[in-house]
PDB file of C-alpha atoms in Angstrom:
ATOM      1  CA  VAL A   6     -83.609 103.490 173.976  1.00  0.00           C
ATOM      2  CA  ALA A   7     -79.915 101.993 173.434  1.00  0.00           C
ATOM      3  CA  GLN A   8     -78.557 104.815 175.405  1.00  0.00           C
ATOM      4  CA  ALA A   9     -80.855 104.422 178.029  1.00  0.00           C
ATOM      5  CA  ILE A  10     -80.305 100.803 178.258  1.00  0.00           C
ATOM      6  CA  ALA A  11     -76.592 100.750 178.633  1.00  0.00           C
ATOM      7  CA  ARG A  12     -76.777 103.350 181.401  1.00  0.00           C
ATOM      8  CA  VAL A  13     -78.866 100.987 183.379  1.00  0.00           C
ATOM      9  CA  ALA A  14     -77.045  98.007 182.685  1.00  0.00           C
ATOM     10  CA  THR A  15     -73.304  99.042 182.596  1.00  0.00           C
ATOM     11  CA  GLY A  16     -73.101  99.950 186.372  1.00  0.00           C
ATOM     12  CA  ALA A  17     -74.497  96.686 187.474  1.00  0.00           C
ATOM     13  CA  VAL A  18     -72.574  94.752 184.760  1.00  0.00           C
ATOM     14  CA  SER A  19     -69.231  96.232 185.599  1.00  0.00           C
ATOM     15  CA  GLU A  20     -69.928  95.933 189.548  1.00  0.00           C
ATOM     16  CA  ALA A  21     -70.624  92.067 189.164  1.00  0.00           C
ATOM     17  CA  ALA A  22     -67.516  91.791 186.548  1.00  0.00           C
ATOM     18  CA  VAL A  23     -64.811  92.675 189.397  1.00  0.00           C
ATOM     19  CA  PHE A  24     -66.186  89.457 191.393  1.00  0.00           C
ATOM     20  CA  TRP A  25     -66.621  87.193 188.439  1.00  0.00           C
ATOM     21  CA  LYS A  26     -64.276  83.923 188.776  1.00  0.00           C
ATOM     22  CA  THR A  27     -62.119  84.288 185.549  1.00  0.00           C
ATOM     23  CA  THR A  28     -58.507  85.476 184.704  1.00  0.00           C
ATOM     24  CA  ALA A  29     -59.292  86.294 181.078  1.00  0.00           C
ATOM     25  CA  PHE A  30     -58.853  90.438 180.993  1.00  0.00           C
ATOM     26  CA  GLY A  31     -58.412  89.876 184.852  1.00  0.00           C
ATOM     27  CA  LEU A  32     -56.763  91.644 187.468  1.00  0.00           C
ATOM     28  CA  GLY A  33     -53.859  89.435 187.428  1.00  0.00           C
ATOM     29  CA  GLY A  34     -51.601  88.130 190.155  1.00  0.00           C
ATOM     30  CA  GLY A  35     -53.804  85.194 190.890  1.00  0.00           C
ATOM     31  CA  VAL A  36     -56.813  87.199 191.306  1.00  0.00           C
ATOM     32  CA  GLY A  37     -60.131  86.519 189.431  1.00  0.00           C
ATOM     33  CA  GLY A  38     -62.325  89.408 188.545  1.00  0.00           C
ATOM     34  CA  ILE A  39     -62.481  91.688 185.422  1.00  0.00           C
ATOM     35  CA  PRO A  40     -61.790  95.649 186.436  1.00  0.00           C
ATOM     36  CA  ARG A  41     -64.038  98.343 185.538  1.00  0.00           C
ATOM     37  CA  PRO A  42     -62.050 100.100 182.974  1.00  0.00           C
ATOM     38  CA  PHE A  43     -62.668  96.890 180.862  1.00  0.00           C
ATOM     39  CA  PHE A  44     -65.974  98.472 179.852  1.00  0.00           C
ATOM     40  CA  LEU A  45     -64.661 101.399 178.919  1.00  0.00           C
ATOM     41  CA  VAL A  46     -62.464  99.582 176.014  1.00  0.00           C
ATOM     42  CA  VAL A  47     -65.958  97.659 174.988  1.00  0.00           C
ATOM     43  CA  ALA A  48     -67.619 101.096 174.841  1.00  0.00           C
ATOM     44  CA  SER A  49     -64.727 102.501 172.820  1.00  0.00           C
ATOM     45  CA  PHE A  50     -64.896  99.452 170.693  1.00  0.00           C
ATOM     46  CA  LEU A  51     -68.632  99.931 169.987  1.00  0.00           C
ATOM     47  CA  GLY A  52     -68.147 103.584 169.017  1.00  0.00           C
ATOM     48  CA  LEU A  53     -65.412 102.415 166.553  1.00  0.00           C
ATOM     49  CA  ILE A  54     -67.805 100.046 164.920  1.00  0.00           C
ATOM     50  CA  SER A  55     -70.943 102.541 165.119  1.00  0.00           C
ATOM     51  CA  HIS A  56     -69.055 105.240 163.227  1.00  0.00           C
ATOM     52  CA  ILE A  57     -67.731 102.668 160.578  1.00  0.00           C
ATOM     53  CA  LEU A  58     -71.217 101.732 159.902  1.00  0.00           C
ATOM     54  CA  LEU A  59     -72.577 105.350 160.011  1.00  0.00           C
ATOM     55  CA  GLY A  60     -69.948 106.257 157.540  1.00  0.00           C
ATOM     56  CA  LEU A  61     -70.454 103.407 155.034  1.00  0.00           C
ATOM     57  CA  ALA A  62     -74.169 103.482 155.511  1.00  0.00           C
ATOM     58  CA  THR A  63     -76.397 103.270 152.252  1.00  0.00           C
ATOM     59  CA  THR A  64     -79.226 101.641 153.728  1.00  0.00           C
ATOM     60  CA  GLN A  65     -81.759 102.530 156.639  1.00  0.00           C
ATOM     61  CA  GLY A  66     -80.534  99.447 158.369  1.00  0.00           C
ATOM     62  CA  MET A  67     -77.026 100.211 158.546  1.00  0.00           C
ATOM     63  CA  PHE A  68     -78.138 103.901 159.522  1.00  0.00           C
ATOM     64  CA  VAL A  69     -80.238 102.372 162.491  1.00  0.00           C
ATOM     65  CA  ALA A  70     -77.646  99.714 163.707  1.00  0.00           C
ATOM     66  CA  GLY A  71     -74.573 102.428 163.686  1.00  0.00           C
ATOM     67  CA  ALA A  72     -76.956 105.090 165.513  1.00  0.00           C
ATOM     68  CA  ALA A  73     -78.094 102.123 168.088  1.00  0.00           C
ATOM     69  CA  LEU A  74     -74.291 100.892 168.667  1.00  0.00           C
ATOM     70  CA  SER A  75     -73.241 104.685 169.161  1.00  0.00           C
ATOM     71  CA  GLY A  76     -76.034 105.430 171.541  1.00  0.00           C
ATOM     72  CA  ALA A  77     -75.049 102.228 173.739  1.00  0.00           C
ATOM     73  CA  ALA A  78     -71.444 103.194 173.834  1.00  0.00           C
ATOM     74  CA  PHE A  79     -72.521 106.619 174.849  1.00  0.00           C
ATOM     75  CA  GLY A  80     -74.684 105.593 177.486  1.00  0.00           C
ATOM     76  CA  MET A  81     -71.669 103.221 178.701  1.00  0.00           C
ATOM     77  CA  VAL A  82     -69.233 105.741 179.250  1.00  0.00           C
ATOM     78  CA  TRP A  83     -70.747 108.145 181.738  1.00  0.00           C
ATOM     79  CA  PRO A  84     -71.876 105.807 184.451  1.00  0.00           C
ATOM     80  CA  LEU A  85     -68.526 104.243 184.330  1.00  0.00           C
ATOM     81  CA  MET A  86     -66.700 107.458 184.542  1.00  0.00           C
ATOM     82  CA  VAL A  87     -68.546 108.563 187.717  1.00  0.00           C
ATOM     83  CA  LEU A  88     -67.775 104.997 189.210  1.00  0.00           C
ATOM     84  CA  ILE A  89     -64.196 104.888 188.015  1.00  0.00           C
ATOM     85  CA  VAL A  90     -63.419 108.211 189.178  1.00  0.00           C
ATOM     86  CA  GLY A  91     -64.788 107.702 192.686  1.00  0.00           C
ATOM     87  CA  GLU A  92     -62.968 104.409 192.911  1.00  0.00           C
ATOM     88  CA  VAL A  93     -59.678 105.576 191.720  1.00  0.00           C
ATOM     89  CA  PHE A  94     -59.266 109.055 193.214  1.00  0.00           C
ATOM     90  CA  GLY A  95     -62.019 108.576 196.407  1.00  0.00           C
ATOM     91  CA  PRO A  96     -64.629 110.478 197.471  1.00  0.00           C
ATOM     92  CA  ALA A  97     -62.712 113.497 198.742  1.00  0.00           C
ATOM     93  CA  HIS A  98     -62.841 115.589 195.870  1.00  0.00           C
ATOM     94  CA  MET A  99     -65.443 113.525 194.021  1.00  0.00           C
ATOM     95  CA  GLY A 100     -67.371 116.384 192.295  1.00  0.00           C
ATOM     96  CA  ALA A 101     -64.088 118.248 190.730  1.00  0.00           C
ATOM     97  CA  ASN A 102     -62.479 115.465 189.752  1.00  0.00           C
ATOM     98  CA  TYR A 103     -65.511 113.997 187.958  1.00  0.00           C
ATOM     99  CA  MET A 104     -66.215 117.342 186.437  1.00  0.00           C
ATOM    100  CA  PHE A 105     -62.811 117.502 185.106  1.00  0.00           C
ATOM    101  CA  TYR A 106     -63.182 114.216 183.248  1.00  0.00           C
ATOM    102  CA  ASP A 107     -67.153 114.713 182.352  1.00  0.00           C
ATOM    103  CA  GLY A 108     -67.567 118.118 182.202  1.00  0.00           C
ATOM    104  CA  PHE A 109     -64.429 119.597 180.561  1.00  0.00           C
ATOM    105  CA  THR A 110     -63.653 116.838 178.354  1.00  0.00           C
ATOM    106  CA  SER A 111     -67.478 116.785 177.076  1.00  0.00           C
ATOM    107  CA  ALA A 112     -67.728 120.595 176.322  1.00  0.00           C
ATOM    108  CA  ALA A 113     -63.971 120.395 174.844  1.00  0.00           C
ATOM    109  CA  GLY A 114     -65.126 117.580 172.566  1.00  0.00           C
ATOM    110  CA  THR A 115     -68.396 118.715 171.528  1.00  0.00           C
ATOM    111  CA  PHE A 116     -67.201 121.998 170.601  1.00  0.00           C
ATOM    112  CA  LEU A 117     -64.290 120.583 168.766  1.00  0.00           C
ATOM    113  CA  LEU A 118     -66.190 117.540 166.900  1.00  0.00           C
ATOM    114  CA  SER A 119     -69.794 118.807 166.793  1.00  0.00           C
ATOM    115  CA  LYS A 120     -69.091 122.394 165.915  1.00  0.00           C
ATOM    116  CA  ILE A 121     -65.657 123.008 164.318  1.00  0.00           C
ATOM    117  CA  VAL A 122     -65.054 119.475 162.369  1.00  0.00           C
ATOM    118  CA  ALA A 123     -68.782 118.496 161.644  1.00  0.00           C
ATOM    119  CA  GLN A 124     -69.815 122.022 160.289  1.00  0.00           C
ATOM    120  CA  ASP A 125     -66.581 122.348 158.542  1.00  0.00           C
ATOM    121  CA  VAL A 126     -67.116 118.796 156.641  1.00  0.00           C
ATOM    122  CA  TYR A 127     -70.967 119.638 156.227  1.00  0.00           C
ATOM    123  CA  GLU A 128     -70.181 123.014 154.575  1.00  0.00           C
ATOM    124  CA  SER A 129     -67.592 121.850 152.487  1.00  0.00           C
ATOM    125  CA  HIS A 130     -69.812 119.672 150.908  1.00  0.00           C
ATOM    126  CA  ILE A 131     -72.251 122.099 149.830  1.00  0.00           C
ATOM    127  CA  PRO A 132     -72.429 122.969 145.961  1.00  0.00           C
ATOM    128  CA  PRO A 133     -71.645 126.434 145.079  1.00  0.00           C
ATOM    129  CA  PRO A 134     -74.608 129.053 145.087  1.00  0.00           C
ATOM    130  CA  ASN A 135     -74.930 128.927 141.354  1.00  0.00           C
ATOM    131  CA  HIS A 136     -75.295 125.288 141.293  1.00  0.00           C
ATOM    132  CA  HIS A 137     -78.525 125.547 142.961  1.00  0.00           C
ATOM    133  CA  HIS A 138     -79.885 128.175 140.642  1.00  0.00           C
ATOM    134  CA  LEU A 139     -79.348 126.419 137.312  1.00  0.00           C
ATOM    135  CA  ASN A 140     -82.578 126.987 134.872  1.00  0.00           C
ATOM    136  CA  THR A 141     -84.114 123.311 133.977  1.00  0.00           C
ATOM    137  CA  THR A 142     -86.313 122.616 131.104  1.00  0.00           C
ATOM    138  CA  ASN A 143     -89.703 121.365 131.424  1.00  0.00           C
ATOM    139  CA  ILE A 144     -91.819 118.679 130.010  1.00  0.00           C
ATOM    140  CA  ASP A 145     -92.744 121.447 127.066  1.00  0.00           C
ATOM    141  CA  GLY A 146     -89.464 122.265 126.282  1.00  0.00           C
ATOM    142  CA  ASN A 147     -89.661 125.687 127.780  1.00  0.00           C
ATOM    143  CA  LEU A 148     -87.169 127.037 130.451  1.00  0.00           C
ATOM    144  CA  ALA A 149     -87.954 126.926 133.997  1.00  0.00           C
ATOM    145  CA  ALA A 150     -86.682 128.513 137.132  1.00  0.00           C
ATOM    146  CA  SER A 151     -85.353 125.759 139.779  1.00  0.00           C
ATOM    147  CA  SER A 152     -87.631 125.142 142.558  1.00  0.00           C
ATOM    148  CA  ASN A 153     -85.086 125.054 144.827  1.00  0.00           C
ATOM    149  CA  ASN A 154     -85.771 128.003 147.453  1.00  0.00           C
ATOM    150  CA  ASP A 155     -82.833 129.647 149.516  1.00  0.00           C
ATOM    151  CA  ASP A 156     -82.803 127.280 152.061  1.00  0.00           C
ATOM    152  CA  ASP A 157     -81.300 124.814 149.628  1.00  0.00           C
ATOM    153  CA  ILE A 158     -78.161 126.973 149.431  1.00  0.00           C
ATOM    154  CA  LEU A 159     -77.460 126.053 152.991  1.00  0.00           C
ATOM    155  CA  THR A 160     -78.255 122.315 152.663  1.00  0.00           C
ATOM    156  CA  CYS A 161     -75.779 119.498 152.036  1.00  0.00           C
ATOM    157  CA  TYR A 162     -77.151 116.469 150.279  1.00  0.00           C
ATOM    158  CA  GLY A 163     -75.383 113.230 149.708  1.00  0.00           C
ATOM    159  CA  PRO A 164     -72.967 110.796 152.219  1.00  0.00           C
ATOM    160  CA  GLY A 165     -70.146 113.122 151.992  1.00  0.00           C
ATOM    161  CA  CYS A 166     -71.963 115.604 154.129  1.00  0.00           C
ATOM    162  CA  PHE A 167     -70.899 113.790 157.388  1.00  0.00           C
ATOM    163  CA  GLN A 168     -68.874 110.593 156.220  1.00  0.00           C
ATOM    164  CA  MET A 169     -65.174 112.637 156.884  1.00  0.00           C
ATOM    165  CA  THR A 170     -66.634 113.349 160.443  1.00  0.00           C
ATOM    166  CA  HIS A 171     -67.299 109.580 161.248  1.00  0.00           C
ATOM    167  CA  TRP A 172     -64.038 109.038 159.939  1.00  0.00           C
ATOM    168  CA  ILE A 173     -62.112 111.286 162.295  1.00  0.00           C
ATOM    169  CA  VAL A 174     -64.590 109.901 165.256  1.00  0.00           C
ATOM    170  CA  ALA A 175     -63.648 106.606 164.464  1.00  0.00           C
ATOM    171  CA  ALA A 176     -59.752 107.398 164.514  1.00  0.00           C
ATOM    172  CA  LEU A 177     -60.293 108.939 167.664  1.00  0.00           C
ATOM    173  CA  THR A 178     -62.073 105.796 169.151  1.00  0.00           C
ATOM    174  CA  VAL A 179     -58.896 103.809 168.301  1.00  0.00           C
ATOM    175  CA  THR A 180     -56.872 106.221 170.858  1.00  0.00           C
ATOM    176  CA  CYS A 181     -59.631 105.513 173.240  1.00  0.00           C
ATOM    177  CA  ILE A 182     -59.159 101.842 173.281  1.00  0.00           C
ATOM    178  CA  GLY A 183     -55.507 102.178 173.569  1.00  0.00           C
ATOM    179  CA  THR A 184     -55.802 104.648 176.708  1.00  0.00           C
ATOM    180  CA  SER A 185     -58.614 102.420 178.017  1.00  0.00           C
ATOM    181  CA  LEU A 186     -56.348  99.461 177.880  1.00  0.00           C
ATOM    182  CA  ALA A 187     -53.869 101.481 179.632  1.00  0.00           C
ATOM    183  CA  MET A 188     -55.777 102.224 182.501  1.00  0.00           C
ATOM    184  CA  MET A 189     -56.966  98.782 183.031  1.00  0.00           C
ATOM    185  CA  VAL A 190     -53.005  98.148 183.817  1.00  0.00           C
ATOM    186  CA  VAL A 191     -52.713 101.308 185.918  1.00  0.00           C
ATOM    187  CA  THR A 192     -55.787 100.469 188.126  1.00  0.00           C
ATOM    188  CA  ARG A 193     -55.319  96.996 188.501  1.00  0.00           C
ATOM    189  CA  ASN A 194     -54.384  97.213 192.138  1.00  0.00           C
ATOM    190  CA  THR A 195     -57.294  99.662 193.090  1.00  0.00           C
ATOM    191  CA  TYR A 196     -59.503  96.640 191.914  1.00  0.00           C
ATOM    192  CA  ARG A 197     -57.579  93.849 193.229  1.00  0.00           C
ATOM    193  CA  GLN A 198     -57.922  95.673 196.993  1.00  0.00           C
ATOM    194  CA  LYS A 199     -61.500  96.238 196.041  1.00  0.00           C
ATOM    195  CA  LEU A 200     -62.252  92.276 195.577  1.00  0.00           C
ATOM    196  CA  LYS A 201     -59.770  91.340 198.508  1.00  0.00           C
ATOM    197  CA  VAL A 202     -61.728  93.629 200.973  1.00  0.00           C
ATOM    198  CA  ALA A 203     -65.143  92.379 199.694  1.00  0.00           C
ATOM    199  CA  GLN A 204     -63.920  88.883 199.940  1.00  0.00           C
ATOM    200  CA  GLN A 205     -62.584  89.449 203.533  1.00  0.00           C
ATOM    201  CA  HIS A 206     -65.949  90.934 204.399  1.00  0.00           C
ATOM    202  CA  ALA A 207     -67.688  87.911 202.906  1.00  0.00           C
ATOM    203  CA  HIS A 208     -65.619  85.452 204.871  1.00  0.00           C
ATOM    204  CA  ALA A 209     -66.244  87.479 208.169  1.00  0.00           C
ATOM    205  CA  HIS A 210     -69.676  87.021 207.766  1.00  0.00           C
TER     206      HIS A 210
END
């Protein structure tokens, strides 16, 4: 739900923000408005908070809040990437440019973080097999076989199963904040021009 709302709202809000009469986080040069890459900073910051919450989650409320913020951050990024790629590089090679920034990076990130990092962290916190088959004593004082089945040998229990993965992703989102801030600076002229064209069009009518 959070991802869907973010996808719908981000495009409209970021478009309107370019024309806001504000100098805060703005385009500089005496021109008001907030450049669209500013919302990548917001999305990255939400992602940072979400993974900190998920890494520290000890209650259902913290887990739900972290998951919702993570979904919102994820939902914000992809509409922004479509719009920013088109505005910065133009429509001539829109498909190829977008697939580089979305398709390639998404595939690489999914493989690296979801497959390699998360799997390695998860498996490293699974107890050795002999821990799953220890005999236990029942209420009559007789030895009884553990009820764990073979599936438990491959199952991790506890916060450590994913915690380090969340810390690694949180650290990566810090770099996202930095690169998004850099993009704001680099693309300011693009959005200044967009605002000026819109203003000239408005005056002409």
